[in-house]
Short mmCIF file of C-alpha atoms in Angstrom, two decimals:
data_model
loop_
_atom_site.label_atom_id
_atom_site.label_comp_id
_atom_site.label_asym_id
_atom_site.label_seq_id
_atom_site.Cartn_x
_atom_site.Cartn_y
_atom_site.Cartn_z
CA MET O 1 110.07 101.52 73.39
CA ASP O 2 106.39 100.71 73.78
CA THR O 3 104.98 99.98 70.38
CA ALA O 4 101.20 99.40 71.67
CA ALA O 5 98.73 101.30 70.37
CA PRO O 6 98.45 104.33 71.73
CA VAL O 7 95.62 106.03 73.77
CA SER O 8 92.13 107.66 72.25
CA GLU O 9 92.34 110.99 75.18
CA LEU O 10 94.92 111.69 78.27
CA ARG O 11 92.99 114.05 80.86
CA ILE O 12 95.50 114.30 83.51
CA VAL O 13 95.20 115.29 87.80
CA LEU O 14 98.26 116.93 89.30
CA VAL O 15 97.64 117.12 93.56
CA GLY O 16 100.70 118.18 95.82
CA LYS O 17 101.03 121.10 97.57
CA SER O 18 103.11 123.22 95.61
CA ASP O 19 102.16 125.22 93.00
CA ASP O 20 105.21 125.95 91.50
CA ARG O 21 106.71 122.51 90.89
CA LYS O 22 103.04 121.81 89.84
CA LYS O 23 102.94 125.00 87.65
CA LYS O 24 106.67 123.62 86.47
CA LEU O 25 105.18 120.59 85.93
CA CYS O 26 102.86 121.61 83.45
CA ASP O 27 105.00 123.52 81.41
CA PHE O 28 106.97 120.27 80.88
CA ILE O 29 104.48 118.60 79.90
CA GLN O 30 103.25 121.58 77.60
CA LYS O 31 107.20 120.89 75.97
CA ASN O 32 107.10 121.94 72.42
CA GLN O 33 103.09 122.15 72.33
CA SER O 34 102.75 125.92 73.54
CA SER O 35 101.22 126.58 70.52
CA ARG O 36 98.37 124.49 70.45
CA LEU O 37 97.87 124.68 74.10
CA GLN O 38 94.96 126.64 75.86
CA LYS O 39 95.48 128.17 79.59
CA GLN O 40 92.26 128.70 81.40
CA ARG O 41 93.44 129.27 85.26
CA GLU O 42 93.91 125.83 86.43
CA VAL O 43 93.63 123.97 83.44
CA ILE O 44 96.02 123.12 80.54
CA SER O 45 94.00 122.00 77.56
CA GLY O 46 95.44 120.30 73.77
CA GLU O 47 97.12 117.72 72.31
CA TRP O 48 99.94 114.87 73.36
CA ARG O 49 100.39 113.32 69.46
CA GLY O 50 97.27 114.35 67.94
CA ARG O 51 95.28 112.63 70.88
CA PRO O 52 93.34 115.43 72.87
CA LEU O 53 95.09 116.50 76.15
CA THR O 54 93.69 117.94 79.20
CA VAL O 55 96.03 119.21 82.45
CA VAL O 56 94.01 120.10 85.91
CA LYS O 57 96.23 121.81 88.05
CA ALA O 58 94.35 121.45 91.53
CA PRO O 59 95.00 124.02 94.16
CA ASP O 60 96.83 123.01 97.60
CA MET O 61 94.58 120.67 100.15
CA PHE O 62 96.92 119.38 102.33
CA SER O 63 96.01 122.40 104.27
CA LEU O 64 91.96 122.04 103.75
CA SER O 65 89.01 120.76 106.12
CA GLU O 66 87.90 117.19 104.60
CA GLU O 67 84.64 119.05 103.27
CA ALA O 68 86.89 121.80 101.31
CA VAL O 69 88.82 119.06 100.00
CA ILE O 70 85.70 117.06 98.74
CA GLU O 71 84.35 120.04 97.23
CA GLU O 72 88.03 120.71 95.44
CA VAL O 73 88.35 117.13 93.87
CA LYS O 74 84.35 117.33 92.50
CA LYS O 75 85.57 120.36 90.95
CA CYS O 76 88.71 118.63 89.25
CA GLU O 77 86.00 115.93 88.44
CA THR O 78 84.54 118.65 86.42
CA LEU O 79 87.71 120.66 84.92
CA CYS O 80 88.60 116.91 82.92
CA SER O 81 85.12 115.48 82.17
CA PRO O 82 83.89 112.73 82.50
CA GLY O 83 86.85 112.31 84.73
CA PRO O 84 91.05 111.83 84.95
CA ASN O 85 92.14 108.83 84.13
CA VAL O 86 95.53 109.88 85.68
CA LEU O 87 96.69 111.03 88.58
CA LEU O 88 100.31 112.38 89.78
CA LEU O 89 101.19 112.82 92.47
CA LEU O 90 103.98 115.49 93.50
CA VAL O 91 106.47 114.71 96.08
CA LYS O 92 109.11 116.87 98.02
CA PRO O 93 110.43 113.31 99.45
CA SER O 94 113.06 115.23 102.10
CA ASP O 95 109.50 116.33 103.24
CA PHE O 96 106.46 114.18 102.85
CA THR O 97 105.61 113.39 106.51
CA GLU O 98 102.88 110.29 107.46
CA GLU O 99 100.47 113.41 107.79
CA ASN O 100 100.90 114.32 104.38
CA ARG O 101 100.87 110.35 103.23
CA ARG O 102 97.14 110.30 104.95
CA THR O 103 95.68 113.70 103.90
CA LEU O 104 96.81 112.10 100.15
CA LYS O 105 95.79 108.60 100.28
CA PHE O 106 92.29 110.57 101.61
CA ILE O 107 92.22 112.59 98.79
CA LEU O 108 92.25 109.55 96.35
CA SER O 109 89.64 107.77 97.89
CA LEU O 110 87.42 110.75 96.93
CA PHE O 111 88.52 109.29 93.46
CA GLY O 112 87.22 105.98 94.00
CA PRO O 113 88.72 102.57 94.95
CA ASP O 114 90.69 102.39 91.93
CA ALA O 115 92.46 106.19 92.43
CA PHE O 116 96.23 104.53 93.20
CA LYS O 117 95.66 102.43 90.22
CA HIS O 118 95.42 105.22 88.02
CA SER O 119 98.33 107.05 90.07
CA MET O 120 102.14 107.54 89.91
CA VAL O 121 104.74 110.06 92.08
CA VAL O 122 106.21 112.45 90.68
CA MET O 123 109.95 113.65 92.79
CA THR O 124 110.49 117.05 93.15
CA GLU O 125 114.08 116.47 94.41
CA LYS O 126 116.38 114.56 92.78
CA LYS O 127 117.40 112.64 95.80
CA ARG O 128 114.32 109.59 96.43
CA GLY O 129 115.24 109.92 100.37
CA THR O 130 114.71 106.18 102.13
CA GLN O 131 111.58 107.86 104.45
CA HIS O 132 108.78 105.09 104.97
CA THR O 133 105.73 107.67 104.00
CA VAL O 134 107.70 108.14 100.83
CA ASN O 135 107.98 104.15 100.00
CA GLN O 136 105.31 103.35 101.45
CA LEU O 137 103.55 105.60 98.60
CA LEU O 138 106.02 104.37 96.07
CA GLN O 139 103.78 100.90 97.08
CA ASP O 140 100.32 101.56 97.15
CA CYS O 141 101.01 103.20 93.35
CA GLY O 142 102.34 99.87 92.01
CA GLY O 143 106.22 101.39 92.61
CA ARG O 144 105.52 103.88 89.53
CA LEU O 145 107.57 106.97 89.78
CA TYR O 146 109.00 109.57 87.79
CA ASN O 147 111.66 111.73 89.09
CA MET O 148 111.58 115.70 87.40
CA SER O 149 115.27 115.61 87.63
CA GLU O 150 115.55 112.85 85.21
CA ASP O 151 114.50 115.91 82.63
CA LYS O 152 113.09 113.24 79.90
CA HIS O 153 109.93 114.69 78.16
CA GLN O 154 109.20 111.07 76.46
CA LEU O 155 109.40 109.21 79.20
CA LEU O 156 107.09 110.94 81.30
CA MET O 157 105.01 110.58 78.62
CA GLN O 158 105.33 106.82 78.07
CA LYS O 159 104.26 105.86 81.86
CA ILE O 160 101.59 108.49 81.62
CA GLU O 161 100.10 106.29 78.63
CA ASN O 162 101.19 102.96 79.95
CA ILE O 163 98.74 104.17 83.34
CA VAL O 164 95.55 103.92 80.81
CA ARG O 165 96.68 101.06 78.91
CA GLU O 166 97.23 99.01 81.93
CA ASN O 167 93.43 100.66 83.15
CA LYS O 168 92.25 99.80 79.92
CA GLU O 169 91.38 103.37 79.02
CA THR O 170 88.95 103.50 82.37
CA PHE O 171 89.01 106.56 84.44
CA LEU O 172 88.14 108.14 87.59
CA THR O 173 85.26 109.82 88.95
CA PHE O 174 84.34 111.38 92.01
CA SER O 175 82.85 109.23 95.10
CA GLU O 176 80.68 110.11 97.89
CA GLU O 177 82.04 107.68 100.07
CA PRO O 178 85.99 107.58 100.37
CA GLU O 179 87.35 104.13 100.76
CA HIS O 180 87.23 102.42 103.85
CA MET O 181 89.74 100.97 105.85
CA LYS O 182 89.87 97.33 105.34
CA PRO O 183 90.33 95.37 107.69
CA ALA O 184 94.12 94.03 109.33
CA LEU O 185 95.59 91.12 108.23
CA ASN O 186 97.38 88.63 110.09
CA LEU O 187 99.90 86.08 107.50
CA VAL O 188 103.24 84.69 108.69
CA LEU O 189 104.96 83.60 105.46
CA CYS O 190 107.06 80.01 105.69
CA GLY O 191 109.36 78.09 103.57
CA ARG O 192 112.60 76.64 103.92
CA ARG O 193 116.42 78.04 105.02
CA GLY O 194 117.12 80.33 101.83
CA ALA O 195 113.39 80.95 99.96
CA GLY O 196 113.43 84.52 100.46
CA LYS O 197 111.35 85.62 102.99
CA THR O 198 112.97 88.66 103.79
CA SER O 199 112.97 89.93 100.92
CA ALA O 200 109.19 88.61 101.03
CA ALA O 201 108.60 90.72 103.50
CA GLU O 202 110.24 93.72 102.40
CA ALA O 203 107.79 93.63 98.86
CA ILE O 204 105.01 92.91 101.25
CA LEU O 205 105.54 96.24 103.15
CA GLY O 206 107.87 98.30 100.89
CA GLN O 207 110.44 98.53 103.83
CA THR O 208 114.57 98.12 103.25
CA GLU O 209 116.80 96.60 106.20
CA LEU O 210 114.36 94.15 108.07
CA HIS O 211 115.47 91.92 110.60
CA SER O 212 116.53 88.30 108.64
CA VAL O 213 114.77 85.14 110.53
CA SER O 214 117.94 83.54 109.35
CA SER O 215 119.64 85.65 111.66
CA SER O 216 117.36 84.17 115.06
CA SER O 217 115.26 80.63 115.52
CA GLU O 218 112.56 82.32 116.57
CA CYS O 219 109.81 84.31 114.31
CA VAL O 220 110.48 87.62 114.03
CA LYS O 221 106.95 90.16 113.58
CA HIS O 222 107.21 92.87 110.88
CA GLN O 223 104.24 95.05 110.89
CA GLY O 224 103.04 97.85 107.34
CA GLU O 225 100.48 99.85 106.03
CA VAL O 226 99.72 98.05 102.82
CA ARG O 227 97.55 99.39 100.47
CA GLY O 228 95.46 101.22 103.10
CA ARG O 229 95.47 98.45 105.85
CA GLN O 230 97.20 97.11 108.58
CA VAL O 231 99.64 93.85 108.24
CA SER O 232 101.24 92.12 110.36
CA LEU O 233 103.80 89.73 109.19
CA LEU O 234 105.70 86.40 111.00
CA GLU O 235 108.16 84.99 109.10
CA LEU O 236 108.61 81.96 110.21
CA PRO O 237 111.96 80.00 110.86
CA ALA O 238 112.72 76.57 108.78
CA LEU O 239 111.58 73.82 110.42
CA TYR O 240 112.75 70.87 108.43
CA GLY O 241 115.20 69.11 110.72
CA LYS O 242 114.70 70.54 114.25
CA PRO O 243 113.93 68.62 117.02
CA GLN O 244 110.55 68.33 117.45
CA GLU O 245 109.94 70.04 120.52
CA GLU O 246 111.41 72.61 119.02
CA VAL O 247 109.29 72.60 115.92
CA MET O 248 106.02 72.10 117.91
CA LYS O 249 107.21 75.66 121.14
CA GLU O 250 107.69 77.78 117.51
CA SER O 251 104.66 76.47 115.35
CA PHE O 252 102.65 77.41 118.85
CA ARG O 253 104.59 80.81 119.06
CA CYS O 254 104.15 81.67 115.75
CA ILE O 255 100.03 81.33 115.97
CA SER O 256 100.06 82.86 119.54
CA LEU O 257 101.52 86.64 118.29
CA CYS O 258 98.49 86.69 116.36
CA ASP O 259 96.25 86.71 119.27
CA PRO O 260 93.03 86.89 119.12
CA GLU O 261 92.29 86.73 115.38
CA GLY O 262 94.30 84.35 114.46
CA VAL O 263 96.59 84.10 111.42
CA HIS O 264 94.39 85.14 107.73
CA ALA O 265 97.18 83.20 105.79
CA PHE O 266 99.76 80.53 105.68
CA ILE O 267 102.07 82.44 102.68
CA LEU O 268 104.61 79.39 101.72
CA VAL O 269 107.36 81.20 100.25
CA LEU O 270 109.11 79.26 96.97
CA PRO O 271 111.41 80.94 93.61
CA VAL O 272 110.80 79.96 91.09
CA GLY O 273 111.91 76.66 89.91
CA PRO O 274 111.66 72.51 90.87
CA LEU O 275 111.33 71.93 94.49
CA THR O 276 114.33 70.87 95.92
CA ASP O 277 113.76 67.83 98.95
CA GLU O 278 114.31 70.85 101.47
CA ASP O 279 111.58 72.51 99.88
CA LYS O 280 109.26 69.43 100.66
CA GLY O 281 110.73 68.11 104.02
CA GLU O 282 109.74 72.28 104.86
CA LEU O 283 105.90 71.40 103.61
CA GLU O 284 105.97 67.90 105.45
CA THR O 285 106.50 68.98 108.74
CA ILE O 286 104.38 72.74 108.28
CA GLN O 287 101.30 69.99 107.81
CA ASN O 288 102.81 67.54 110.65
CA SER O 289 102.84 71.27 113.27
CA PHE O 290 99.53 72.69 111.71
CA SER O 291 97.86 69.76 110.64
CA SER O 292 95.94 69.47 106.89
CA ARG O 293 93.68 71.94 108.55
CA VAL O 294 97.18 74.44 107.36
CA ASN O 295 95.92 73.97 103.25
CA ASP O 296 92.96 75.69 103.93
CA PHE O 297 95.16 79.19 105.14
CA THR O 298 97.84 78.48 102.30
CA MET O 299 98.73 80.22 99.70
CA ILE O 300 102.14 79.62 97.10
CA LEU O 301 104.27 82.77 96.80
CA PHE O 302 106.56 82.20 93.64
CA THR O 303 109.43 85.29 93.46
CA VAL O 304 111.12 85.90 90.53
CA GLU O 305 113.20 88.95 89.32
CA SER O 306 112.14 89.56 86.06
CA ASP O 307 108.98 89.50 84.02
CA PRO O 308 106.25 87.13 85.85
CA ALA O 309 104.04 87.01 83.39
CA ALA O 310 106.67 86.44 81.16
CA PRO O 311 106.64 82.09 78.84
CA ALA O 312 109.14 80.37 81.25
CA VAL O 313 107.20 81.46 84.09
CA VAL O 314 104.38 81.05 83.57
CA ASP O 315 105.25 77.27 81.73
CA PHE O 316 106.79 75.87 85.03
CA LYS O 317 103.83 76.23 87.12
CA GLY O 318 102.08 73.85 84.07
CA LYS O 319 104.67 71.50 83.48
CA SER O 320 105.80 70.55 86.87
CA ARG O 321 104.05 68.04 88.42
CA ASP O 322 105.43 68.72 91.70
CA ILE O 323 104.18 71.87 91.34
CA GLN O 324 101.20 71.40 90.88
CA GLU O 325 100.30 68.50 94.07
CA LEU O 326 101.48 71.29 95.95
CA LEU O 327 99.27 74.21 94.98
CA GLN O 328 96.01 71.20 94.49
CA SER O 329 96.80 70.65 98.46
CA CYS O 330 95.99 74.25 98.75
CA GLY O 331 92.99 74.90 96.55
CA GLY O 332 95.42 75.90 93.37
CA ARG O 333 95.77 79.16 95.31
CA SER O 334 98.90 81.33 93.97
CA VAL O 335 100.71 84.40 93.14
CA VAL O 336 103.64 85.20 90.83
CA VAL O 337 105.70 87.93 92.57
CA ASN O 338 108.73 90.54 91.60
CA ILE O 339 109.70 91.31 94.31
CA LYS O 340 111.71 93.65 92.49
CA ASN O 341 109.41 96.47 91.55
CA LYS O 342 106.23 94.47 93.77
CA GLN O 343 103.54 94.98 91.38
CA GLN O 344 101.45 91.59 92.15
CA ILE O 345 101.72 92.43 95.68
CA SER O 346 97.86 93.41 95.62
CA GLU O 347 97.12 90.76 93.35
CA MET O 348 98.15 88.78 96.96
CA LEU O 349 96.07 90.69 98.91
CA GLU O 350 92.96 90.37 97.14
CA ALA O 351 93.59 86.75 96.75
CA VAL O 352 93.91 86.53 100.44
CA ASP O 353 90.89 88.41 101.02
CA LYS O 354 88.74 85.73 98.36
CA MET O 355 89.67 83.38 101.19
CA ARG O 356 89.10 85.33 104.13
CA HIS O 357 85.26 85.58 102.15
CA ASN O 358 85.20 81.81 102.00
CA LYS O 359 81.75 80.62 103.29
CA ASP O 360 83.23 77.37 103.40
CA SER O 361 86.50 77.58 105.08
CA ARG O 362 86.88 79.31 108.34
CA CYS O 363 88.07 82.45 108.81
CA CYS O 364 91.27 82.14 110.44
CA TYR O 365 93.76 79.95 112.30
CA THR O 366 94.07 80.72 115.60
CA THR O 367 95.26 79.41 118.62
CA GLU O 368 92.53 77.63 119.31
CA THR O 369 92.55 75.84 116.11
CA PHE O 370 95.74 74.89 116.44
CA ALA O 371 95.03 73.11 119.86
CA HIS O 372 92.49 71.03 118.26
CA ALA O 373 94.87 69.80 115.57
CA GLN O 374 97.09 68.71 118.47
CA ILE O 375 93.86 66.66 119.71
CA GLU O 376 93.57 65.56 116.87
CA LYS O 377 96.83 64.61 116.41
CA ILE O 378 97.20 62.54 120.44
CA ILE O 379 93.49 60.35 119.04
CA LYS O 380 94.86 59.62 115.89
CA GLN O 381 98.13 58.17 117.82
CA GLU O 382 96.18 56.28 120.42
CA GLN O 383 93.38 54.95 118.10
CA SER O 384 97.27 53.05 116.03
CA LEU O 385 98.81 52.25 118.82
CA GLN O 386 95.16 50.45 120.05
CA SER O 387 95.46 48.98 116.64
CA LEU O 388 99.17 47.94 117.31
CA ASN O 389 98.33 46.01 120.18
CA SER O 390 95.11 44.24 118.83
CA ASP O 391 97.41 43.16 115.82
CA LEU O 392 100.06 41.76 118.78
CA ILE O 393 97.40 39.83 120.54
CA ASN O 394 96.03 38.67 117.99
CA LEU O 395 99.75 36.99 116.66
CA LYS O 396 99.80 35.49 120.11
CA THR O 397 96.91 33.63 119.94
CA LYS O 398 97.15 31.91 116.86
#
């Protein structure tokens, strides 16, 4: 049970297609509070555990024009002034289409860039389903979910209060300009065999049952939309221990699949724990193949199936000399992700964006970068051979 201090005020907007389901949810929220609540058309106001409560039932905006949607969002903000701190998104999985998802995304963009941080999906039917559209929405909402079939009032209200606390009691206001689509990202997932690259890809894209690279000796490309942007994930097979020719062929193929823009980040997937010899060998193979330039584009993705903020997880990064040296080699860029609830995915994408906008480094690793790296490698090898020849000549003349 959550023992944190109670939030000061709840201002909730219900967004969905069905007025009947929104009314049902309104009635459920006001459960056992009817004598203290006042209803005014689309608004219910009253108290919850001694704190002000406002619930706005937004109309069905899914069939309206953009101009009409904008006016309705303005009205919602006015009805719960100074602005909502929670958005409940009512979804019926069996008929939630891609068009519905995009419309909902546009509606939320009018509440500003942080709207999804204040949002939770509310399922209106028992079966969650496996539709990509629903999973994508859940991903955007950080995995926050309540199913009306649970019929647990206390649980719903706790989740609502948690959203307010997590956002430090900030609220949303109408944004004159909807959030624009962020530029697409090309990411390469690398790591040893069994590191969990496919699980990491599923967590990032919010998809399940992706084709695993372990069943293939070649790169596997996954694509999807994450936090309002297109993301291409190249899952690189383990390279350590393979013949040099095969390593170079697969490395070049990986970069080529990201043409013409190139790779924005290499994500090295590591389960939380001591580095194994295979981990070290894989990292060395990657650096030899792509050259030391790859360090400028590398981020470490530590995966756990528990709380990423747990003391044991935090201490592990600080106490391991191997991990410290690894982090130092890639500029300290890392993120710990719980691959089950995926709440740190947005943190990872923000870190990638910072890498892209770092003026001291190139914005992406391209086939041209790869070619230059190979040329530099050949030049160094020739210089080494020349040095050895000089040493041999000197030995013979003595």
